[in-house]
Amino acid sequence: NLIGTGIVGYAVRATRIAGIAEKAAAMCQVKLEDSLVSLFILSVFCNILMFIAVDGFKNNPHQAGKYIGIFLGVTVFILSGFEHCVANMFYFSVANVWSLRTVGYLLVMSVGNACGGVIIPLCRQLRLRAEAV
């Protein structure tokens, strides 16, 4: 993901839409000035929504419901300002703000995303174990 987002981000800088680099830089500055605890929490919430979207797609019996679930999950994630490590890899590349600090922040976001992605499955598993007892 890092290599792919880096290639695309730097490729965008070489196009006529390279002006978005300034907007990306402003957004990245906000992310890099945030606390690690805040970024971790926002990353957890992000992947809770991503899990709900994907799980809804996989398990919804109605074709329209599958896509509505994905659309709503992704839309809420974006509008809420939650942190997704892969999206941020792209933004950091477009803004060209790579540093050791950036890598550290991405690691925190990645761990938060991973934690958020397992919360609901773990809760389901605990519920099933409790019901079996």
XYZ file of N, CA and C in Angstrom:
399
model
N 0.824 -1.203 0.000
C 0.000 0.000 0.000
C 0.864 1.262 0.000
N 1.932 1.242 0.788
C 2.798 2.415 0.867
C 3.434 2.727 -0.489
N 3.923 1.709 -1.156
C 4.561 1.928 -2.464
C 3.531 2.427 -3.477
N 2.369 1.791 -3.509
C 1.326 2.200 -4.456
C 0.826 3.611 -4.219
N 0.539 3.950 -2.968
C 0.060 5.300 -2.676
C 1.150 6.331 -2.913
N 2.400 5.944 -2.649
C 3.515 6.859 -2.908
C 3.657 7.157 -4.390
N 3.591 6.131 -5.214
C 3.702 6.318 -6.668
C 2.577 7.207 -7.172
N 1.359 6.908 -6.755
C 0.215 7.703 -7.213
C 0.301 9.136 -6.675
N 0.654 9.294 -5.413
C 0.755 10.633 -4.825
C 1.787 11.499 -5.527
N 2.964 10.926 -5.774
C 3.997 11.700 -6.452
C 3.676 11.892 -7.932
N 2.960 10.963 -8.536
C 2.522 11.135 -9.929
C 1.549 12.298 -10.031
N 0.656 12.419 -9.064
C -0.309 13.527 -9.057
C 0.430 14.863 -9.003
N 1.526 14.911 -8.269
C 2.313 16.156 -8.173
C 2.873 16.588 -9.526
N 2.950 15.641 -10.479
C 3.505 15.951 -11.797
C 2.420 16.272 -12.822
N 1.187 16.453 -12.375
C 0.079 16.712 -13.290
C -0.458 18.131 -13.109
N -1.454 18.461 -13.918
C -2.058 19.798 -13.828
C -2.852 19.989 -12.548
N -3.172 18.894 -11.848
C -3.897 19.035 -10.582
C -2.950 19.060 -9.392
N -1.689 19.329 -9.661
C -0.682 19.365 -8.588
C -1.010 20.413 -7.530
N -1.891 21.349 -7.837
C -2.288 22.364 -6.867
C -2.927 21.785 -5.613
N -3.410 20.557 -5.702
C -3.998 19.947 -4.504
C -2.931 19.642 -3.463
N -1.662 19.700 -3.860
C -0.574 19.445 -2.910
C -0.617 20.451 -1.761
N -0.995 21.695 -2.048
C -1.086 22.709 -1.004
C -2.199 22.369 -0.009
N -3.340 21.921 -0.526
C -4.447 21.529 0.356
C -4.065 20.290 1.150
N -3.399 19.350 0.498
C -2.960 18.137 1.193
C -1.958 18.491 2.287
N -1.067 19.438 1.999
C -0.065 19.839 2.996
C -0.736 20.450 4.224
N -1.758 21.268 4.013
C -2.477 21.872 5.143
C -3.175 20.785 5.966
N -3.776 19.822 5.292
C -4.451 18.729 5.988
C -3.434 17.865 6.744
N -2.302 17.610 6.126
C -1.260 16.803 6.773
C -0.686 17.512 7.989
N -0.583 18.824 7.921
C -0.076 19.590 9.062
C -0.990 19.399 10.270
N -2.295 19.427 10.037
C -3.252 19.203 11.126
C -3.066 17.806 11.711
N -2.902 16.811 10.840
C -2.718 15.432 11.308
C -1.435 15.296 12.109
N -0.357 15.907 11.634
C 0.942 15.761 12.286
C 1.081 16.615 13.549
N 0.147 17.521 13.784
C 0.141 18.310 15.013
C -0.809 17.730 16.052
N -1.551 16.703 15.675
C -2.488 16.057 16.591
C -1.723 15.164 17.564
N -2.350 14.830 18.664
C -1.702 13.929 19.622
C -1.811 12.494 19.132
N -0.884 11.663 19.571
C -0.901 10.256 19.172
C -2.143 9.547 19.708
N -2.589 9.916 20.892
C -3.796 9.307 21.468
C -5.008 9.633 20.599
N -5.127 10.890 20.197
C -6.229 11.312 19.337
C -6.199 10.553 18.015
N -5.025 10.471 17.392
C -4.904 9.753 16.116
C -5.255 8.280 16.270
N -4.826 7.686 17.373
C -5.133 6.271 17.614
C -6.643 6.071 17.715
N -7.315 6.898 18.510
C -8.767 6.772 18.696
C -9.496 6.982 17.370
N -9.110 8.015 16.620
C -9.746 8.280 15.325
C -9.504 7.130 14.346
N -8.366 6.482 14.451
C -8.050 5.338 13.589
C -8.889 4.124 13.965
N -9.095 3.916 15.251
C -9.944 2.804 15.705
C -11.365 3.006 15.177
N -11.905 4.216 15.353
C -13.267 4.494 14.873
C -13.371 4.291 13.362
N -12.339 4.676 12.641
C -12.342 4.514 11.188
C -12.563 3.055 10.815
N -11.781 2.175 11.398
C -11.892 0.785 10.972
C -13.095 0.068 11.565
N -13.669 0.588 12.620
C -14.961 0.052 13.055
C -15.976 0.298 11.943
N -15.976 1.504 11.403
C -16.892 1.817 10.295
C -16.573 1.009 9.045
N -15.291 0.828 8.755
C -14.917 0.043 7.579
C -15.344 -1.418 7.746
N -15.211 -1.951 8.959
C -15.669 -3.317 9.210
C -17.174 -3.412 8.999
N -17.910 -2.460 9.546
C -19.371 -2.472 9.405
C -19.752 -2.415 7.929
N -19.069 -1.582 7.151
C -19.375 -1.464 5.722
C -19.113 -2.782 4.992
N -17.956 -3.373 5.217
C -17.604 -4.618 4.531
C -18.488 -5.770 5.012
N -18.711 -5.852 6.310
C -19.553 -6.902 6.858
C -20.986 -6.771 6.340
N -21.458 -5.537 6.237
C -22.788 -5.307 5.685
C -22.882 -5.752 4.238
N -21.834 -5.505 3.481
C -21.819 -5.936 2.084
C -21.842 -7.463 2.001
N -21.039 -8.100 2.823
C -20.947 -9.565 2.786
C -22.227 -10.242 3.251
N -22.905 -9.668 4.227
C -24.007 -10.364 4.877
C -25.398 -9.845 4.549
N -25.517 -8.716 3.879
C -26.839 -8.196 3.562
C -27.436 -9.020 2.415
N -28.630 -9.539 2.591
C -29.213 -10.379 1.541
C -29.740 -9.585 0.346
N -29.904 -8.299 0.497
C -30.451 -7.471 -0.583
C -29.327 -6.778 -1.350
N -29.400 -6.823 -2.668
C -28.348 -6.242 -3.499
C -28.166 -4.749 -3.222
N -29.258 -4.011 -3.146
C -29.156 -2.572 -2.879
C -28.588 -2.323 -1.481
N -28.987 -3.129 -0.519
C -28.511 -2.979 0.847
C -27.013 -3.156 0.967
N -26.450 -4.039 0.149
C -24.996 -4.255 0.159
C -24.264 -2.946 -0.144
N -24.713 -2.269 -1.187
C -24.025 -1.054 -1.625
C -24.365 0.152 -0.761
N -25.568 0.186 -0.229
C -25.926 1.266 0.691
C -25.058 1.183 1.942
N -24.824 -0.031 2.435
C -23.977 -0.217 3.612
C -22.563 0.284 3.386
N -21.984 -0.052 2.247
C -20.628 0.426 1.935
C -20.627 1.941 1.792
N -21.602 2.469 1.047
C -21.666 3.910 0.820
C -21.778 4.670 2.134
N -22.667 4.232 3.010
C -22.856 4.936 4.280
C -21.636 4.809 5.178
N -21.042 3.621 5.246
C -19.860 3.435 6.087
C -18.704 4.325 5.664
N -18.435 4.360 4.366
C -17.325 5.174 3.854
C -17.648 6.658 3.990
N -18.881 7.036 3.700
C -19.270 8.448 3.805
C -19.142 8.957 5.238
N -19.622 8.183 6.199
C -19.534 8.603 7.604
C -18.072 8.695 8.027
N -17.248 7.732 7.604
C -15.811 7.761 7.928
C -15.164 9.043 7.412
N -15.449 9.399 6.176
C -14.833 10.593 5.582
C -15.350 11.862 6.264
N -16.648 11.978 6.416
C -17.228 13.193 7.000
C -16.878 13.360 8.471
N -16.601 12.265 9.156
C -16.254 12.342 10.575
C -14.807 12.751 10.799
N -13.978 12.660 9.775
C -12.574 13.023 9.930
C -11.749 11.940 10.582
N -12.221 10.699 10.511
C -11.463 9.597 11.081
C -10.210 9.344 10.243
N -9.248 8.638 10.820
C -7.941 8.448 10.187
C -7.793 7.056 9.572
N -7.468 7.022 8.301
C -7.188 5.755 7.627
C -5.743 5.792 7.147
N -4.956 4.833 7.581
C -3.517 4.858 7.312
C -3.196 4.853 5.819
N -3.929 4.089 5.015
C -3.617 4.022 3.584
C -3.965 5.337 2.895
N -5.102 5.914 3.227
C -5.457 7.219 2.654
C -4.411 8.255 3.037
N -3.957 8.212 4.291
C -2.960 9.180 4.740
C -1.611 8.982 4.055
N -1.274 7.757 3.691
C -0.039 7.526 2.925
C -0.089 8.315 1.624
N -1.251 8.321 0.983
C -1.432 9.085 -0.257
C -1.290 10.584 0.018
N -1.988 11.074 1.039
C -1.936 12.506 1.343
C -0.517 12.955 1.692
N 0.196 12.153 2.475
C 1.564 12.502 2.838
C 2.467 12.537 1.611
N 2.209 11.671 0.642
C 3.006 11.667 -0.594
C 2.683 12.877 -1.458
N 1.394 13.175 -1.631
C 1.010 14.347 -2.426
C 1.594 15.612 -1.806
N 1.543 15.707 -0.480
C 2.052 16.888 0.221
C 3.570 16.876 0.345
N 4.181 15.722 0.107
C 5.635 15.552 0.221
C 6.128 15.952 1.618
N 5.484 15.375 2.617
C 5.829 15.710 4.001
C 6.395 14.503 4.749
N 7.072 13.638 4.048
C 7.623 12.440 4.681
C 8.773 12.796 5.619
N 8.728 12.207 6.794
C 9.786 12.361 7.787
C 9.683 11.169 8.739
N 10.602 11.091 9.661
C 10.541 10.030 10.663
C 9.266 10.179 11.503
N 8.904 11.416 11.782
C 7.665 11.684 12.534
C 6.456 11.183 11.759
N 6.430 11.429 10.455
C 5.321 10.969 9.617
C 5.200 9.450 9.682
N 6.316 8.764 9.590
C 6.315 7.294 9.659
C 5.792 6.834 11.021
N 6.222 7.482 12.085
C 5.742 7.133 13.426
C 4.241 7.332 13.553
N 3.746 8.441 13.028
C 2.308 8.704 13.082
C 1.548 7.655 12.273
N 2.085 7.277 11.118
C 1.436 6.246 10.306
C 1.404 4.906 11.031
N 2.442 4.609 11.777
C 2.450 3.363 12.550
C 1.339 3.374 13.604
N 1.170 4.504 14.283
C 0.100 4.628 15.284
C -1.263 4.473 14.604
N -1.439 5.100 13.449
C -2.703 4.983 12.716
C -2.941 3.548 12.262
N -1.889 2.869 11.828
C -2.020 1.479 11.372
C -2.447 0.569 12.513
N -1.847 0.762 13.684
C -2.225 -0.040 14.852
C -3.674 0.266 15.248
N -4.044 1.536 15.207
C -5.427 1.916 15.516
C -6.404 1.312 14.530
N -6.071 1.358 13.237
C -6.935 0.737 12.230
C -7.066 -0.765 12.479
N -5.956 -1.419 12.803
C -5.997 -2.860 13.069
C -6.881 -3.168 14.281
N -6.744 -2.385 15.327
C -7.566 -2.590 16.526
C -9.043 -2.381 16.213
N -9.349 -1.343 15.477
C -10.740 -1.063 15.114
C -11.354 -2.155 14.270
N -10.532 -2.796 13.450
C -11.032 -3.850 12.579
C -11.336 -5.159 13.293
N -10.831 -5.332 14.506
C -11.072 -6.592 15.219
C -12.049 -6.450 16.392
N -12.457 -5.237 16.712
C -13.337 -5.042 17.874
C -14.659 -5.775 17.709
N -15.343 -5.575 16.602
C -16.655 -6.209 16.420
C -16.529 -7.731 16.318
N -15.583 -8.273 15.536
C -15.445 -9.737 15.525
C -15.141 -10.317 16.912
N -14.322 -9.638 17.699
C -14.035 -10.121 19.050
C -15.280 -10.088 19.932
N -16.048 -9.022 19.822
C -17.292 -8.931 20.596
C -18.259 -10.041 20.190
N -18.345 -10.322 18.898
C -19.209 -11.407 18.427
C -18.746 -12.746 18.989
N -17.459 -12.963 18.965
C -16.903 -14.215 19.462
C -17.168 -14.368 20.963
N -16.994 -13.299 21.709
C -17.279 -13.343 23.151
C -18.753 -13.615 23.411
N -19.623 -13.016 22.616
C -21.057 -13.244 22.770
C -21.407 -14.697 22.477
N -20.826 -15.259 21.422
C -21.090 -16.656 21.087
C -20.605 -17.606 22.181
N -19.450 -17.309 22.753
C -18.935 -18.133 23.860
C -19.833 -18.048 25.077
N -20.328 -16.834 25.349
C -21.214 -16.643 26.501
C -22.536 -17.381 26.286
N -23.039 -17.378 25.063
C -24.289 -18.076 24.761
C -24.111 -19.593 24.838
N -22.917 -20.070 24.525
C -22.642 -21.512 24.541
C -22.542 -22.055 25.961
N -22.255 -21.167 26.913
C -22.071 -21.618 28.303
C -23.361 -21.818 28.994
